[in-house]
Amino acid sequence: MVERQLEARGIKDRRVLDAMREVPRHLFVPAAHRERAYDDCPLPIDERQTISQPYMVAWMTELLRLEGEETVLEVGTGSGYQAAVLSKLARFVFTMERIPLLAEAAKKRLRDMGIENAEVVVGDGTEGLLEHAPYEGIIVTAGSPSVPPRLVEQLVDGGRLVIPVGSSAVQMLTVIEKRGDKTITREEGSCVFVPLVGRYGWER
Ligand code: SAM
């Protein structure tokens, strides 16, 4: 997976590649799809949600440019796989999931794997997680119609938000860097995610 799907497509950050080698993806995939856990595609999880394609996880993670001392917020815990990868690359990861059943399952997986620097929080991640803000990095793993303002507010100066923005059919992977009271926005390429549902996302 790492050589053929990630390195071959241009993922260069050694720490990201090592983290993706280290985290056993099959433990995050439902038994019915486990034999496809390392395939080059997203896979279904419960509640009609998905675990993202390995390349998408690596690409978004690389865009955060983590060095190891950061506090990171993920919106869209899903299976917990992205959070497990982030836990290898940052000091602490808060990950938010709006569907309690998915949050509980992810919490158990992360605990069973002995990951102690990640916490799963149930709630609407479009509001961010003010009690632990600010964050050096925020990553949203669901597609949003626009950039939720609370997420930009909860970044440190110099922090980065990685988020798919667009229609429900296709989004642009967007990086927003906070510089004082200004932001610098870069569009990295197109992607397709399940909808971000919440106050600053799509309606239910
Ligand atoms: N990162 C996940 C993984 O590694 O398995 C995949 C995320 S899945 C593509 C998107 C997730 O975002 C779903 O589990 C969905 O329930 C969740 N979600 C959607 N809107 C949300 C919101 N406002 N707050 C938190 N989670 C949300």
XYZ file of N, CA and C and ligand atoms in Angstrom:
639
model
N 0.836 -1.200 0.000
C 0.000 0.000 0.000
C 0.876 1.258 0.000
N 1.865 1.285 0.893
C 2.690 2.487 1.012
C 3.500 2.723 -0.267
N 4.110 1.672 -0.786
C 4.933 1.865 -1.989
C 4.082 2.142 -3.219
N 3.083 1.292 -3.440
C 2.353 1.355 -4.710
C 1.331 2.476 -4.763
N 0.723 2.793 -3.610
C -0.348 3.787 -3.652
C 0.113 5.170 -3.201
N 1.045 5.199 -2.236
C 1.409 6.497 -1.648
C 2.685 7.065 -2.268
N 3.803 6.316 -2.157
C 5.061 6.826 -2.720
C 4.928 7.013 -4.232
N 4.295 6.060 -4.892
C 4.171 6.133 -6.356
C 3.386 7.361 -6.798
N 2.492 7.863 -5.929
C 1.700 9.041 -6.304
C 2.277 10.338 -5.744
N 3.455 10.242 -5.119
C 4.136 11.496 -4.762
C 4.099 11.881 -3.290
N 3.602 11.007 -2.413
C 3.687 11.319 -0.974
C 5.158 11.168 -0.572
N 5.724 12.237 0.010
C 7.172 12.236 0.271
C 7.534 12.280 1.752
N 6.626 12.808 2.574
C 6.931 12.991 3.999
C 7.211 11.630 4.644
N 8.476 11.411 5.035
C 8.883 10.107 5.598
C 8.061 9.748 6.819
N 7.779 10.745 7.661
C 7.031 10.465 8.888
C 5.615 9.989 8.549
N 5.004 10.577 7.532
C 3.655 10.153 7.127
C 3.710 8.725 6.592
N 4.692 8.437 5.751
C 4.818 7.090 5.167
C 5.053 6.065 6.282
N 5.905 6.405 7.247
C 6.180 5.474 8.354
C 4.916 5.246 9.195
N 4.173 6.318 9.462
C 2.948 6.187 10.271
C 1.948 5.279 9.563
N 1.861 5.413 8.250
C 0.896 4.595 7.507
C 1.355 3.143 7.408
N 2.669 2.950 7.510
C 3.185 1.570 7.564
C 2.871 0.941 8.923
N 2.893 1.784 9.949
C 2.784 1.303 11.324
C 1.344 0.966 11.740
N 0.369 1.731 11.248
C -1.016 1.548 11.723
C -1.702 0.430 10.921
N -2.165 -0.621 11.603
C -2.806 -1.744 10.898
C -4.219 -1.383 10.433
N -4.338 -1.026 9.163
C -5.614 -0.533 8.617
C -6.733 -1.576 8.728
N -6.365 -2.870 8.634
C -7.424 -3.896 8.656
C -8.198 -3.900 9.978
N -7.595 -3.382 11.048
C -8.308 -3.357 12.332
C -9.404 -2.286 12.363
N -9.425 -1.410 11.359
C -10.412 -0.332 11.314
C -11.515 -0.599 10.286
N -11.392 -1.724 9.584
C -12.332 -2.054 8.505
C -13.286 -3.151 9.001
N -14.598 -3.038 8.734
C -15.535 -4.076 9.178
C -15.151 -5.449 8.608
N -15.444 -6.495 9.371
C -15.033 -7.860 8.991
C -15.427 -8.205 7.554
N -16.602 -7.741 7.128
C -17.098 -8.091 5.784
C -16.197 -7.560 4.671
N -15.408 -6.533 4.945
C -14.552 -5.930 3.901
C -13.070 -6.061 4.223
N -12.752 -6.847 5.264
C -11.377 -6.829 5.778
C -10.332 -7.257 4.747
N -10.705 -8.179 3.893
C -9.682 -8.635 2.933
C -9.336 -7.552 1.907
N -10.167 -6.486 1.874
C -9.877 -5.369 0.950
C -9.286 -4.161 1.685
N -8.882 -4.374 2.941
C -8.469 -3.245 3.784
C -7.336 -2.417 3.180
N -6.445 -3.055 2.409
C -5.292 -2.326 1.852
C -5.492 -1.997 0.371
N -6.722 -2.146 -0.116
C -7.019 -1.789 -1.506
C -6.998 -0.262 -1.675
N -6.880 0.133 -2.931
C -6.725 1.547 -3.283
C -8.083 2.242 -3.394
N -8.895 2.190 -2.329
C -10.240 2.778 -2.397
C -10.789 2.995 -0.986
N -11.819 3.874 -0.873
C -12.514 3.955 0.408
C -13.339 2.689 0.604
N -13.720 2.369 1.830
C -14.551 1.185 2.097
C -15.690 1.584 3.033
N -16.824 0.857 2.949
C -17.944 1.180 3.847
C -17.639 0.802 5.291
N -18.098 1.661 6.220
C -18.119 1.293 7.647
C -19.593 1.368 8.064
N -19.889 1.320 9.351
C -21.299 1.358 9.780
C -21.930 2.724 9.496
N -23.255 2.770 9.661
C -24.007 4.032 9.580
C -23.867 4.722 8.219
N -23.653 3.947 7.179
C -23.523 4.459 5.806
C -22.393 5.488 5.649
N -21.331 5.309 6.431
C -20.161 6.177 6.327
C -19.014 5.374 5.718
N -17.838 6.008 5.575
C -16.716 5.332 4.916
C -15.415 5.554 5.674
N -14.473 4.607 5.484
C -13.074 4.838 5.850
C -12.418 5.299 4.552
N -11.704 6.409 4.609
C -11.186 7.023 3.381
C -10.121 6.157 2.712
N -9.939 6.390 1.415
C -8.883 5.736 0.630
C -7.516 6.037 1.281
N -6.612 5.044 1.337
C -5.298 5.287 1.959
C -4.584 6.523 1.402
N -4.617 6.697 0.086
C -3.933 7.852 -0.510
C -4.510 9.168 0.016
N -5.832 9.219 0.167
C -6.471 10.447 0.647
C -6.029 10.755 2.078
N -5.932 9.704 2.906
C -5.466 9.875 4.297
C -4.039 10.444 4.291
N -3.177 9.860 3.458
C -1.777 10.291 3.405
C -1.651 11.720 2.874
N -2.402 12.009 1.822
C -2.337 13.334 1.180
C -2.756 14.432 2.172
N -3.912 14.227 2.820
C -4.411 15.232 3.765
C -3.456 15.375 4.955
N -2.906 14.243 5.403
C -1.994 14.281 6.547
C -0.715 15.034 6.168
N -0.197 14.765 4.979
C 1.020 15.460 4.535
C 0.802 16.971 4.476
N -0.415 17.369 4.052
C -0.715 18.803 3.930
C -0.720 19.518 5.284
N -0.899 18.772 6.367
C -0.870 19.388 7.707
C 0.554 19.767 8.127
N 1.553 19.141 7.493
C 2.986 19.401 7.790
C 3.308 19.281 9.275
N 2.932 18.153 9.866
C 3.144 17.958 11.304
C 4.606 17.621 11.592
N 5.099 18.138 12.728
C 6.490 17.851 13.110
C 6.590 17.043 14.395
N 5.495 16.939 15.151
C 5.519 16.057 16.312
C 5.031 16.669 17.615
N 4.996 18.006 17.697
C 4.629 18.641 18.973
C 3.238 19.272 18.944
N 2.488 19.018 17.873
C 1.226 19.735 17.672
C 0.047 19.113 18.428
N -0.941 19.965 18.695
C -2.265 19.490 19.080
C -3.137 19.629 17.833
N -3.771 18.503 17.456
C -4.520 18.463 16.204
C -5.988 18.145 16.491
N -6.879 18.764 15.744
C -8.300 18.428 15.802
C -8.695 17.782 14.477
N -9.311 16.593 14.580
C -9.899 15.980 13.389
C -11.421 16.072 13.503
N -12.093 16.444 12.438
C -13.562 16.429 12.395
C -13.969 15.289 11.472
N -14.677 14.284 12.031
C -15.085 13.116 11.241
C -14.263 11.893 11.604
N -14.457 11.396 12.822
C -13.674 10.252 13.317
C -13.883 8.999 12.476
N -15.140 8.737 12.086
C -15.459 7.521 11.321
C -14.941 6.290 12.037
N -14.050 5.544 11.381
C -13.496 4.314 11.958
C -12.424 4.593 13.014
N -11.829 5.803 12.968
C -10.714 6.126 13.868
C -9.349 5.945 13.209
N -9.328 5.503 11.938
C -8.047 5.220 11.265
C -7.197 6.485 11.091
N -7.818 7.540 10.573
C -7.063 8.789 10.383
C -6.529 9.295 11.732
N -7.332 9.172 12.772
C -6.892 9.619 14.105
C -5.691 8.804 14.574
N -5.704 7.497 14.292
C -4.574 6.635 14.687
C -3.307 7.063 13.948
N -3.439 7.378 12.662
C -2.274 7.849 11.884
C -1.772 9.174 12.471
N -2.693 10.087 12.754
C -2.303 11.385 13.317
C -1.628 11.231 14.673
N -2.068 10.229 15.442
C -1.507 10.041 16.798
C -0.015 9.703 16.747
N 0.445 9.175 15.619
C 1.882 8.848 15.461
C 2.693 10.081 15.087
N 2.003 11.155 14.710
C 2.687 12.307 14.103
C 2.569 13.605 14.895
N 1.689 13.614 15.906
C 1.445 14.840 16.669
C 1.481 14.516 18.160
N 1.501 15.580 18.987
C 1.544 15.339 20.438
C 0.205 14.790 20.934
N -0.912 15.400 20.461
C -2.235 14.939 20.899
C -3.263 15.205 19.803
N -4.211 14.273 19.694
C -5.262 14.379 18.675
C -6.634 14.341 19.346
N -7.429 15.378 19.121
C -8.848 15.323 19.475
C -9.586 15.027 18.176
N -10.502 14.060 18.241
C -11.233 13.716 17.017
C -12.724 13.706 17.311
N -13.509 14.413 16.491
C -14.946 14.577 16.755
C -15.772 13.776 15.753
N -16.823 13.142 16.273
C -17.737 12.351 15.439
C -19.163 12.672 15.873
N -20.047 12.912 14.894
C -21.428 13.262 15.256
C -22.292 12.030 15.537
N -21.876 10.848 15.057
C -22.696 9.639 15.253
C -22.123 8.853 16.445
N -22.876 8.819 17.580
C -22.330 8.219 18.804
C -21.845 6.773 18.624
N -22.578 5.975 17.827
C -22.192 4.567 17.647
C -20.798 4.442 17.007
N -20.517 5.287 16.032
C -19.194 5.264 15.394
C -18.125 5.748 16.370
N -18.464 6.786 17.137
C -17.502 7.337 18.103
C -17.112 6.272 19.127
N -18.113 5.547 19.630
C -17.850 4.503 20.637
C -16.944 3.415 20.072
N -17.242 2.978 18.850
C -16.444 1.906 18.228
C -15.008 2.378 17.997
N -14.862 3.627 17.552
C -13.514 4.160 17.295
C -12.734 4.284 18.606
N -13.426 4.734 19.646
C -12.789 4.885 20.964
C -12.221 3.541 21.420
N -13.024 2.505 21.259
C -12.603 1.165 21.692
C -11.394 0.695 20.867
N -11.459 0.902 19.552
C -10.326 0.483 18.699
C -9.035 1.173 19.120
N -9.109 2.482 19.321
C -7.895 3.236 19.659
C -7.363 2.772 21.015
N -8.280 2.509 21.948
C -7.868 2.039 23.281
C -7.217 0.662 23.167
N -7.859 -0.240 22.427
C -7.324 -1.605 22.281
C -5.944 -1.601 21.620
N -5.673 -0.592 20.812
C -4.356 -0.508 20.160
C -3.328 0.177 21.043
N -3.761 0.595 22.230
C -2.826 1.233 23.173
C -2.489 2.671 22.806
N -3.344 3.306 22.003
C -3.092 4.710 21.630
C -3.641 5.608 22.743
N -2.737 6.336 23.386
C -3.148 7.129 24.552
C -3.191 8.622 24.274
N -2.710 9.031 23.122
C -2.685 10.475 22.816
C -3.762 10.859 21.794
N -4.901 10.159 21.868
C -6.038 10.534 21.014
C -7.315 10.402 21.824
N -8.200 11.403 21.686
C -9.466 11.373 22.423
C -10.613 11.588 21.450
N -11.621 10.703 21.536
C -12.787 10.810 20.664
C -13.874 11.602 21.391
N -14.430 12.600 20.718
C -15.461 13.446 21.318
C -16.694 13.395 20.422
N -17.868 13.154 21.021
C -19.106 13.152 20.228
C -19.614 14.580 20.126
N -19.908 15.020 18.907
C -20.466 16.359 18.755
C -20.386 16.824 17.322
N -20.911 18.041 17.111
C -20.887 18.655 15.784
C -19.539 19.359 15.587
N -18.686 18.722 14.822
C -17.338 19.254 14.605
C -17.289 20.533 13.800
N -18.401 20.930 13.164
C -18.364 22.210 12.431
C -18.234 23.385 13.414
N -18.526 23.103 14.696
C -18.370 24.139 15.736
C -16.964 24.110 16.315
N -16.173 23.112 15.927
C -14.847 22.942 16.520
C -14.953 22.401 17.938
N -13.866 22.549 18.681
C -13.830 22.045 20.066
C -13.093 23.105 20.876
N -13.891 24.087 21.294
C -13.317 25.296 21.887
C -12.508 25.005 23.150
N -12.961 24.020 23.955
C -12.290 23.809 25.251
C -10.835 23.392 25.136
N -10.428 22.856 23.993
C -9.022 22.452 23.842
C -8.289 23.295 22.796
N -8.958 24.320 22.258
C -8.343 25.180 21.239
C -7.287 26.072 21.903
N -6.323 26.611 21.132
C -6.193 26.522 19.685
C -5.401 25.294 19.242
N -5.520 24.984 17.952
C -4.876 23.816 17.349
C -3.857 24.257 16.286
N -2.767 23.526 16.242
C -1.781 23.797 15.176
C -2.299 23.266 13.834
N -3.108 22.205 13.900
C -3.668 21.645 12.675
C -5.104 21.204 12.896
N -5.958 21.443 11.899
C -7.332 20.914 11.918
C -7.556 20.225 10.579
N -8.086 19.003 10.632
C -8.337 18.238 9.410
C -9.804 17.804 9.423
N -10.502 18.086 8.347
C -11.920 17.729 8.237
C -12.022 16.622 7.194
N -12.565 15.462 7.609
C -12.594 14.315 6.695
C -14.013 14.037 6.204
N -14.755 15.124 5.969
C -16.079 15.050 5.332
C -16.204 16.324 4.495
N -17.072 16.267 3.461
C -17.146 17.382 2.514
C -18.076 18.485 2.999
N -17.580 19.731 2.960
C -18.332 20.863 3.497
C -18.735 21.829 2.381
N -19.933 22.446 2.489
C -20.335 23.420 1.474
C -19.490 24.696 1.534
N -18.914 24.987 2.711
C -18.081 26.186 2.870
C -17.146 25.959 4.059
N -16.273 26.911 4.325
C -15.317 26.750 5.426
C -15.989 27.169 6.736
N -16.151 26.248 7.689
C -16.789 26.623 8.961
C -15.934 27.661 9.709
N -16.504 28.839 10.000
C -15.701 29.926 10.571
C -15.061 29.578 11.922
N -15.759 28.764 12.732
C -15.216 28.413 14.066
C -13.888 27.669 13.947
N -13.743 26.894 12.876
C -12.512 26.106 12.722
C -11.325 27.033 12.468
N -11.539 28.057 11.657
C -10.443 29.023 11.397
C -10.128 29.765 12.689
N -11.160 30.140 13.423
C -10.951 30.862 14.695
C -10.135 30.026 15.676
N -10.287 28.700 15.630
C -9.643 27.833 16.624
C -8.239 27.371 16.210
N -7.703 27.955 15.132
C -6.312 27.672 14.742
C -5.364 28.627 15.457
N -4.152 28.157 15.774
C -3.095 29.072 16.241
C -2.667 29.934 15.050
N -1.983 31.019 15.349
C -1.376 31.812 14.285
C -0.338 30.929 13.580
N -0.446 30.784 12.297
C 0.462 29.895 11.555
C -0.103 28.488 11.377
N -1.250 28.211 12.012
C -1.861 26.882 11.928
C -2.542 26.650 10.585
N -2.860 25.377 10.312
C -3.422 25.004 9.005
C -4.691 24.189 9.157
N -5.650 24.508 8.318
C -6.907 23.754 8.231
C -6.941 23.068 6.865
N -7.126 21.746 6.877
C -7.234 20.986 5.622
C -8.670 20.482 5.524
N -9.373 20.880 4.463
C -10.819 20.598 4.401
C -11.299 20.476 2.947
N -12.123 19.451 2.659
C -12.744 19.372 1.334
C -13.949 20.324 1.280
N -13.945 21.252 0.310
C -15.024 22.240 0.200
C -15.641 22.151 -1.194
N -16.973 22.095 -1.234
C -17.631 22.066 -2.545
C -19.053 21.559 -2.450
N -19.524 20.951 -3.537
C -20.890 20.430 -3.577
C -20.938 19.074 -2.870
N -22.134 18.476 -2.803
C -22.196 17.154 -2.173
C -21.610 16.085 -3.097
N -21.451 16.392 -4.390
C -20.939 15.401 -5.347
C -19.417 15.414 -5.446
N -18.805 16.593 -5.394
C -17.343 16.689 -5.542
C -16.839 17.933 -4.795
N -15.658 17.814 -4.228
C -15.104 18.933 -3.464
C -13.665 19.238 -3.905
N -13.187 20.409 -3.485
C -11.796 20.794 -3.696
C -11.075 20.672 -2.350
N -10.009 19.903 -2.339
C -9.237 19.802 -1.100
C -8.520 21.132 -0.888
N -8.871 21.792 0.212
C -8.455 23.179 0.427
C -7.608 23.284 1.692
N -6.529 24.065 1.599
C -5.687 24.306 2.782
C -5.785 25.785 3.126
N -6.152 26.061 4.372
C -6.264 27.447 4.829
C -5.236 27.667 5.928
N -4.343 28.589 5.695
C -3.309 28.877 6.689
C -3.645 30.204 7.352
N -3.603 30.212 8.689
C -3.951 31.437 9.407
C -2.691 32.270 9.613
N -2.738 33.533 9.225
C -1.607 34.462 9.409
C -2.153 35.722 10.062
N -2.054 35.816 11.397
C -2.646 36.950 12.112
C -4.142 36.946 11.881
N -4.698 38.087 11.475
C -6.142 38.083 11.205
C -6.441 37.852 9.721
N -5.420 37.400 8.989
C -5.637 37.056 7.566
C -5.529 35.553 7.376
N -5.994 35.077 6.220
C -5.800 33.663 5.887
C -5.252 33.559 4.460
N -4.473 32.515 4.236
C -3.990 32.222 2.880
C -4.645 30.902 2.477
N -5.318 30.896 1.329
C -6.053 29.698 0.902
C -5.410 29.101 -0.345
N -5.203 27.772 -0.307
C -4.666 27.080 -1.490
C -5.562 25.905 -1.844
N -5.821 25.716 -3.122
C -6.620 24.571 -3.559
C -5.675 23.513 -4.097
N -5.800 22.277 -3.578
C -4.801 21.248 -3.864
C -5.254 20.237 -4.932
N -6.571 20.080 -5.089
C -7.048 19.104 -6.073
C -8.424 18.597 -5.674
N -9.087 17.892 -6.578
C -10.461 17.497 -6.278
C -10.525 16.184 -5.501
N -11.626 16.004 -4.810
C -11.818 14.815 -3.970
C -13.320 14.614 -3.766
N -13.677 13.439 -3.249
C -15.098 13.137 -2.997
C -15.235 12.550 -1.593
N -16.015 13.222 -0.759
C -16.235 12.770 0.622
C -17.725 12.706 0.935
N -18.079 11.924 1.956
C -19.447 11.965 2.479
C -19.661 13.349 3.096
N -20.935 13.786 3.202
C -21.187 15.159 3.649
C -20.859 15.429 5.116
N -20.346 16.629 5.351
C -20.170 17.163 6.700
C -21.528 17.736 7.106
N -22.142 17.133 8.121
C -23.509 17.507 8.512
C -23.456 18.265 9.829
N -23.942 19.504 9.827
C -23.915 20.244 11.080
C -24.246 21.705 10.883
N -24.097 22.470 11.933
C -24.498 23.886 11.922
C -23.834 24.657 10.776
N -22.533 24.423 10.570
C -21.828 25.126 9.492
C -21.510 24.195 8.323
N -22.243 23.079 8.232
C -22.061 22.147 7.123
C -23.366 21.988 6.377
N -23.646 20.767 5.917
C -24.916 20.484 5.256
C -25.988 20.237 6.301
N -27.262 20.480 5.876
C -28.362 20.120 6.772
C -28.507 18.620 6.766
N -29.060 18.067 7.832
C -29.236 16.629 7.991
C -29.908 15.986 6.793
N -11.585 9.882 9.108
C -12.442 8.722 9.018
C -11.661 7.423 9.114
O -10.433 7.482 9.225
O -12.304 6.378 9.107
C -13.330 8.751 7.805
C -14.343 9.808 7.927
S -15.847 9.547 7.036
C -15.319 9.831 5.390
C -16.691 11.060 7.531
C -17.182 11.045 8.949
O -17.557 12.383 9.297
C -18.403 10.179 9.183
O -18.168 9.263 10.199
C -19.478 11.203 9.588
O -20.415 10.693 10.517
C -18.631 12.307 10.186
N -19.262 13.628 10.269
C -20.068 14.227 9.370
N -20.427 15.454 9.810
C -19.814 15.623 11.014
C -19.792 16.685 11.976
N -20.463 17.830 11.797
N -19.059 16.515 13.091
C -18.377 15.364 13.317
N -18.380 14.333 12.454
C -19.075 14.456 11.311
